[in-house]
Amino acid sequence: MNKKIIMIAVQVLVLIAAVGATWFFVHEPAPEPVAVVGEDGKPTIEVAGQKKEPEYYSLSPSFVVNLQNERGIRFLMVEIDLMSRRDDVFSRVKQYEPRIRNDLLMLFSKLDRDAIATAEQRQKLQEETLVAINGVLTSESGKGGVDAVYFTKFVIQ
């Protein structure tokens, strides 16, 4: 009987040790809150891992390009705002803005009026613009980071 109790006690201890070891190696601690001073000067609490509020950056001045057109001269004027939830993206956008603007001008100047006449076509152009911007950032700095592109002004004349 004594041997049986010792065997059960050893098995319980091994089981507890296995559960404890599993928890130790698998468990991720909760992110610690960090006090941060906001833009308004008031302290706020941020928790690592939470999605950051979106930030916006305007590529200015506006882009103005000639559209390919057989019926006369046509122009496209577009203002672009970028959105990101990551910290270092807009510093990299500023650093590589000349190349970004160049690539976007090349993209827009290949268009003709019929290629951007509908909302769906403009949506596709928005996606191509996002790919072009993140492509420049990735090739220059190793990572993209722009989450969305918004056309805040879009005029075809």
PDB file of C-alpha atoms in Angstrom:
ATOM      1  CA  MET A   1       0.000   0.000   0.000  1.00  0.00           C
ATOM      2  CA  ASN A   2       2.834   2.373   0.871  1.00  0.00           C
ATOM      3  CA  LYS A   3       4.456   1.731  -2.503  1.00  0.00           C
ATOM      4  CA  LYS A   4       1.196   2.532  -4.276  1.00  0.00           C
ATOM      5  CA  ILE A   5       0.879   5.941  -2.571  1.00  0.00           C
ATOM      6  CA  ILE A   6       4.472   6.806  -3.442  1.00  0.00           C
ATOM      7  CA  MET A   7       3.879   5.861  -7.120  1.00  0.00           C
ATOM      8  CA  ILE A   8       0.720   8.002  -7.289  1.00  0.00           C
ATOM      9  CA  ALA A   9       2.505  10.923  -5.610  1.00  0.00           C
ATOM     10  CA  VAL A  10       5.406  10.680  -8.082  1.00  0.00           C
ATOM     11  CA  GLN A  11       2.995  10.580 -11.040  1.00  0.00           C
ATOM     12  CA  VAL A  12       1.122  13.639  -9.727  1.00  0.00           C
ATOM     13  CA  LEU A  13       4.413  15.517  -9.275  1.00  0.00           C
ATOM     14  CA  VAL A  14       5.538  14.586 -12.820  1.00  0.00           C
ATOM     15  CA  LEU A  15       2.177  15.748 -14.180  1.00  0.00           C
ATOM     16  CA  ILE A  16       2.413  19.052 -12.301  1.00  0.00           C
ATOM     17  CA  ALA A  17       5.989  19.548 -13.533  1.00  0.00           C
ATOM     18  CA  ALA A  18       4.922  18.843 -17.143  1.00  0.00           C
ATOM     19  CA  VAL A  19       2.027  21.312 -16.951  1.00  0.00           C
ATOM     20  CA  GLY A  20       4.281  23.923 -15.349  1.00  0.00           C
ATOM     21  CA  ALA A  21       7.006  23.485 -17.963  1.00  0.00           C
ATOM     22  CA  THR A  22       4.473  23.684 -20.792  1.00  0.00           C
ATOM     23  CA  TRP A  23       2.970  26.854 -19.372  1.00  0.00           C
ATOM     24  CA  PHE A  24       6.423  28.392 -18.858  1.00  0.00           C
ATOM     25  CA  PHE A  25       7.529  27.816 -22.463  1.00  0.00           C
ATOM     26  CA  VAL A  26       4.230  28.533 -24.222  1.00  0.00           C
ATOM     27  CA  HIS A  27       2.755  31.370 -22.197  1.00  0.00           C
ATOM     28  CA  GLU A  28       3.325  34.875 -23.555  1.00  0.00           C
ATOM     29  CA  PRO A  29       3.160  37.576 -20.932  1.00  0.00           C
ATOM     30  CA  ALA A  30       0.553  40.282 -21.387  1.00  0.00           C
ATOM     31  CA  PRO A  31       2.007  43.449 -22.886  1.00  0.00           C
ATOM     32  CA  GLU A  32       2.827  46.034 -20.280  1.00  0.00           C
ATOM     33  CA  PRO A  33       1.025  49.358 -20.470  1.00  0.00           C
ATOM     34  CA  VAL A  34       3.296  52.310 -21.145  1.00  0.00           C
ATOM     35  CA  ALA A  35       2.534  55.906 -20.224  1.00  0.00           C
ATOM     36  CA  VAL A  36       3.018  58.206 -23.207  1.00  0.00           C
ATOM     37  CA  VAL A  37       2.529  61.938 -23.554  1.00  0.00           C
ATOM     38  CA  GLY A  38       0.031  62.577 -26.351  1.00  0.00           C
ATOM     39  CA  GLU A  39       0.134  65.380 -28.897  1.00  0.00           C
ATOM     40  CA  ASP A  40      -2.195  67.449 -26.735  1.00  0.00           C
ATOM     41  CA  GLY A  41       0.259  67.193 -23.817  1.00  0.00           C
ATOM     42  CA  LYS A  42      -1.952  64.865 -21.799  1.00  0.00           C
ATOM     43  CA  PRO A  43      -0.601  61.517 -20.656  1.00  0.00           C
ATOM     44  CA  THR A  44      -2.157  58.474 -22.276  1.00  0.00           C
ATOM     45  CA  ILE A  45      -1.641  54.763 -21.769  1.00  0.00           C
ATOM     46  CA  GLU A  46      -0.591  52.588 -24.695  1.00  0.00           C
ATOM     47  CA  VAL A  47      -0.329  48.823 -24.686  1.00  0.00           C
ATOM     48  CA  ALA A  48       2.240  47.212 -26.976  1.00  0.00           C
ATOM     49  CA  GLY A  49       0.609  45.127 -29.671  1.00  0.00           C
ATOM     50  CA  GLN A  50      -2.482  47.282 -29.943  1.00  0.00           C
ATOM     51  CA  LYS A  51      -3.195  48.735 -33.344  1.00  0.00           C
ATOM     52  CA  LYS A  52      -2.056  52.298 -33.559  1.00  0.00           C
ATOM     53  CA  GLU A  53      -4.415  55.027 -34.682  1.00  0.00           C
ATOM     54  CA  PRO A  54      -4.029  55.780 -38.393  1.00  0.00           C
ATOM     55  CA  GLU A  55      -1.791  58.643 -39.437  1.00  0.00           C
ATOM     56  CA  TYR A  56      -2.000  60.477 -42.750  1.00  0.00           C
ATOM     57  CA  TYR A  57       0.538  62.104 -45.019  1.00  0.00           C
ATOM     58  CA  SER A  58      -0.196  64.254 -48.073  1.00  0.00           C
ATOM     59  CA  LEU A  59       1.991  63.931 -51.132  1.00  0.00           C
ATOM     60  CA  SER A  60       2.043  67.526 -52.220  1.00  0.00           C
ATOM     61  CA  PRO A  61       2.011  69.302 -54.538  1.00  0.00           C
ATOM     62  CA  SER A  62      -0.703  67.675 -56.628  1.00  0.00           C
ATOM     63  CA  PHE A  63       0.223  65.405 -59.499  1.00  0.00           C
ATOM     64  CA  VAL A  64      -0.600  66.891 -62.906  1.00  0.00           C
ATOM     65  CA  VAL A  65       0.040  64.779 -66.007  1.00  0.00           C
ATOM     66  CA  ASN A  66      -0.927  64.741 -69.656  1.00  0.00           C
ATOM     67  CA  LEU A  67      -3.218  61.852 -70.479  1.00  0.00           C
ATOM     68  CA  GLN A  68      -2.699  59.880 -73.639  1.00  0.00           C
ATOM     69  CA  ASN A  69      -5.538  60.937 -75.887  1.00  0.00           C
ATOM     70  CA  GLU A  70      -6.143  61.002 -79.613  1.00  0.00           C
ATOM     71  CA  ARG A  71      -8.928  63.591 -79.356  1.00  0.00           C
ATOM     72  CA  GLY A  72      -6.803  66.439 -78.035  1.00  0.00           C
ATOM     73  CA  ILE A  73      -4.865  67.372 -74.960  1.00  0.00           C
ATOM     74  CA  ARG A  74      -6.214  65.992 -71.680  1.00  0.00           C
ATOM     75  CA  PHE A  75      -4.899  66.459 -68.160  1.00  0.00           C
ATOM     76  CA  LEU A  76      -5.208  64.540 -64.929  1.00  0.00           C
ATOM     77  CA  MET A  77      -4.772  66.312 -61.621  1.00  0.00           C
ATOM     78  CA  VAL A  78      -4.750  64.108 -58.535  1.00  0.00           C
ATOM     79  CA  GLU A  79      -4.017  64.805 -54.880  1.00  0.00           C
ATOM     80  CA  ILE A  80      -2.930  61.799 -52.838  1.00  0.00           C
ATOM     81  CA  ASP A  81      -3.041  61.156 -49.102  1.00  0.00           C
ATOM     82  CA  LEU A  82      -1.385  58.108 -47.566  1.00  0.00           C
ATOM     83  CA  MET A  83      -2.505  56.243 -44.443  1.00  0.00           C
ATOM     84  CA  SER A  84      -0.412  54.066 -42.164  1.00  0.00           C
ATOM     85  CA  ARG A  85      -0.629  52.632 -38.661  1.00  0.00           C
ATOM     86  CA  ARG A  86       3.132  52.142 -38.315  1.00  0.00           C
ATOM     87  CA  ASP A  87       5.557  54.559 -36.701  1.00  0.00           C
ATOM     88  CA  ASP A  88       8.437  54.970 -39.138  1.00  0.00           C
ATOM     89  CA  VAL A  89       6.596  54.885 -42.464  1.00  0.00           C
ATOM     90  CA  PHE A  90       6.203  58.580 -43.158  1.00  0.00           C
ATOM     91  CA  SER A  91       9.822  59.385 -42.348  1.00  0.00           C
ATOM     92  CA  ARG A  92      10.753  56.838 -45.027  1.00  0.00           C
ATOM     93  CA  VAL A  93       8.127  58.259 -47.412  1.00  0.00           C
ATOM     94  CA  LYS A  94       9.698  61.719 -46.975  1.00  0.00           C
ATOM     95  CA  GLN A  95      13.173  60.299 -47.510  1.00  0.00           C
ATOM     96  CA  TYR A  96      12.223  58.554 -50.765  1.00  0.00           C
ATOM     97  CA  GLU A  97       9.541  61.001 -51.920  1.00  0.00           C
ATOM     98  CA  PRO A  98      11.397  62.069 -55.098  1.00  0.00           C
ATOM     99  CA  ARG A  99      11.487  58.468 -56.324  1.00  0.00           C
ATOM    100  CA  ILE A 100       7.889  57.846 -55.217  1.00  0.00           C
ATOM    101  CA  ARG A 101       6.716  60.942 -57.112  1.00  0.00           C
ATOM    102  CA  ASN A 102       8.716  59.876 -60.178  1.00  0.00           C
ATOM    103  CA  ASP A 103       7.220  56.380 -60.212  1.00  0.00           C
ATOM    104  CA  LEU A 104       3.697  57.745 -59.732  1.00  0.00           C
ATOM    105  CA  LEU A 105       4.142  60.294 -62.534  1.00  0.00           C
ATOM    106  CA  MET A 106       5.284  57.468 -64.819  1.00  0.00           C
ATOM    107  CA  LEU A 107       2.263  55.383 -63.789  1.00  0.00           C
ATOM    108  CA  PHE A 108      -0.227  58.221 -64.311  1.00  0.00           C
ATOM    109  CA  SER A 109       1.244  59.408 -67.616  1.00  0.00           C
ATOM    110  CA  LYS A 110       0.606  55.965 -69.178  1.00  0.00           C
ATOM    111  CA  LEU A 111      -3.135  56.377 -68.632  1.00  0.00           C
ATOM    112  CA  ASP A 112      -5.749  57.503 -71.090  1.00  0.00           C
ATOM    113  CA  ARG A 113      -9.098  59.037 -70.201  1.00  0.00           C
ATOM    114  CA  ASP A 114     -11.029  55.845 -70.916  1.00  0.00           C
ATOM    115  CA  ALA A 115      -8.830  53.857 -68.501  1.00  0.00           C
ATOM    116  CA  ILE A 116      -9.983  55.935 -65.511  1.00  0.00           C
ATOM    117  CA  ALA A 117     -13.556  56.785 -66.477  1.00  0.00           C
ATOM    118  CA  THR A 118     -15.383  54.550 -63.975  1.00  0.00           C
ATOM    119  CA  ALA A 119     -15.209  54.198 -60.206  1.00  0.00           C
ATOM    120  CA  GLU A 120     -13.924  50.626 -60.562  1.00  0.00           C
ATOM    121  CA  GLN A 121     -11.085  51.789 -62.804  1.00  0.00           C
ATOM    122  CA  ARG A 122     -10.153  54.506 -60.312  1.00  0.00           C
ATOM    123  CA  GLN A 123     -10.214  51.917 -57.518  1.00  0.00           C
ATOM    124  CA  LYS A 124      -7.811  49.793 -59.561  1.00  0.00           C
ATOM    125  CA  LEU A 125      -5.577  52.839 -60.065  1.00  0.00           C
ATOM    126  CA  GLN A 126      -5.654  53.410 -56.304  1.00  0.00           C
ATOM    127  CA  GLU A 127      -4.450  49.835 -55.760  1.00  0.00           C
ATOM    128  CA  GLU A 128      -1.709  50.234 -58.386  1.00  0.00           C
ATOM    129  CA  THR A 129      -0.632  53.464 -56.679  1.00  0.00           C
ATOM    130  CA  LEU A 130      -0.407  51.686 -53.314  1.00  0.00           C
ATOM    131  CA  VAL A 131       1.655  48.882 -54.865  1.00  0.00           C
ATOM    132  CA  ALA A 132       3.985  51.420 -56.519  1.00  0.00           C
ATOM    133  CA  ILE A 133       4.558  53.362 -53.283  1.00  0.00           C
ATOM    134  CA  ASN A 134       5.169  50.254 -51.184  1.00  0.00           C
ATOM    135  CA  GLY A 135       7.393  48.925 -53.969  1.00  0.00           C
ATOM    136  CA  VAL A 136       9.669  51.955 -53.697  1.00  0.00           C
ATOM    137  CA  LEU A 137       9.753  51.728 -49.900  1.00  0.00           C
ATOM    138  CA  THR A 138      10.499  47.999 -50.012  1.00  0.00           C
ATOM    139  CA  SER A 139      13.266  48.299 -52.590  1.00  0.00           C
ATOM    140  CA  GLU A 140      14.900  51.242 -50.803  1.00  0.00           C
ATOM    141  CA  SER A 141      14.458  50.340 -47.131  1.00  0.00           C
ATOM    142  CA  GLY A 142      13.471  46.680 -47.067  1.00  0.00           C
ATOM    143  CA  LYS A 143       9.892  47.191 -45.912  1.00  0.00           C
ATOM    144  CA  GLY A 144       6.700  48.844 -47.130  1.00  0.00           C
ATOM    145  CA  GLY A 145       4.187  50.114 -44.621  1.00  0.00           C
ATOM    146  CA  VAL A 146       1.631  52.311 -46.367  1.00  0.00           C
ATOM    147  CA  ASP A 147      -1.755  50.753 -45.620  1.00  0.00           C
ATOM    148  CA  ALA A 148      -3.997  52.823 -47.898  1.00  0.00           C
ATOM    149  CA  VAL A 149      -3.943  55.456 -50.627  1.00  0.00           C
ATOM    150  CA  TYR A 150      -6.701  58.050 -50.895  1.00  0.00           C
ATOM    151  CA  PHE A 151      -7.352  60.286 -53.885  1.00  0.00           C
ATOM    152  CA  THR A 152      -8.494  63.493 -52.209  1.00  0.00           C
ATOM    153  CA  LYS A 153      -8.837  65.333 -55.506  1.00  0.00           C
ATOM    154  CA  PHE A 154      -9.247  63.714 -58.912  1.00  0.00           C
ATOM    155  CA  VAL A 155      -9.849  65.958 -61.926  1.00  0.00           C
ATOM    156  CA  ILE A 156      -9.777  64.972 -65.595  1.00  0.00           C
ATOM    157  CA  GLN A 157      -9.871  67.840 -68.034  1.00  0.00           C
TER     158      GLN A 157
END
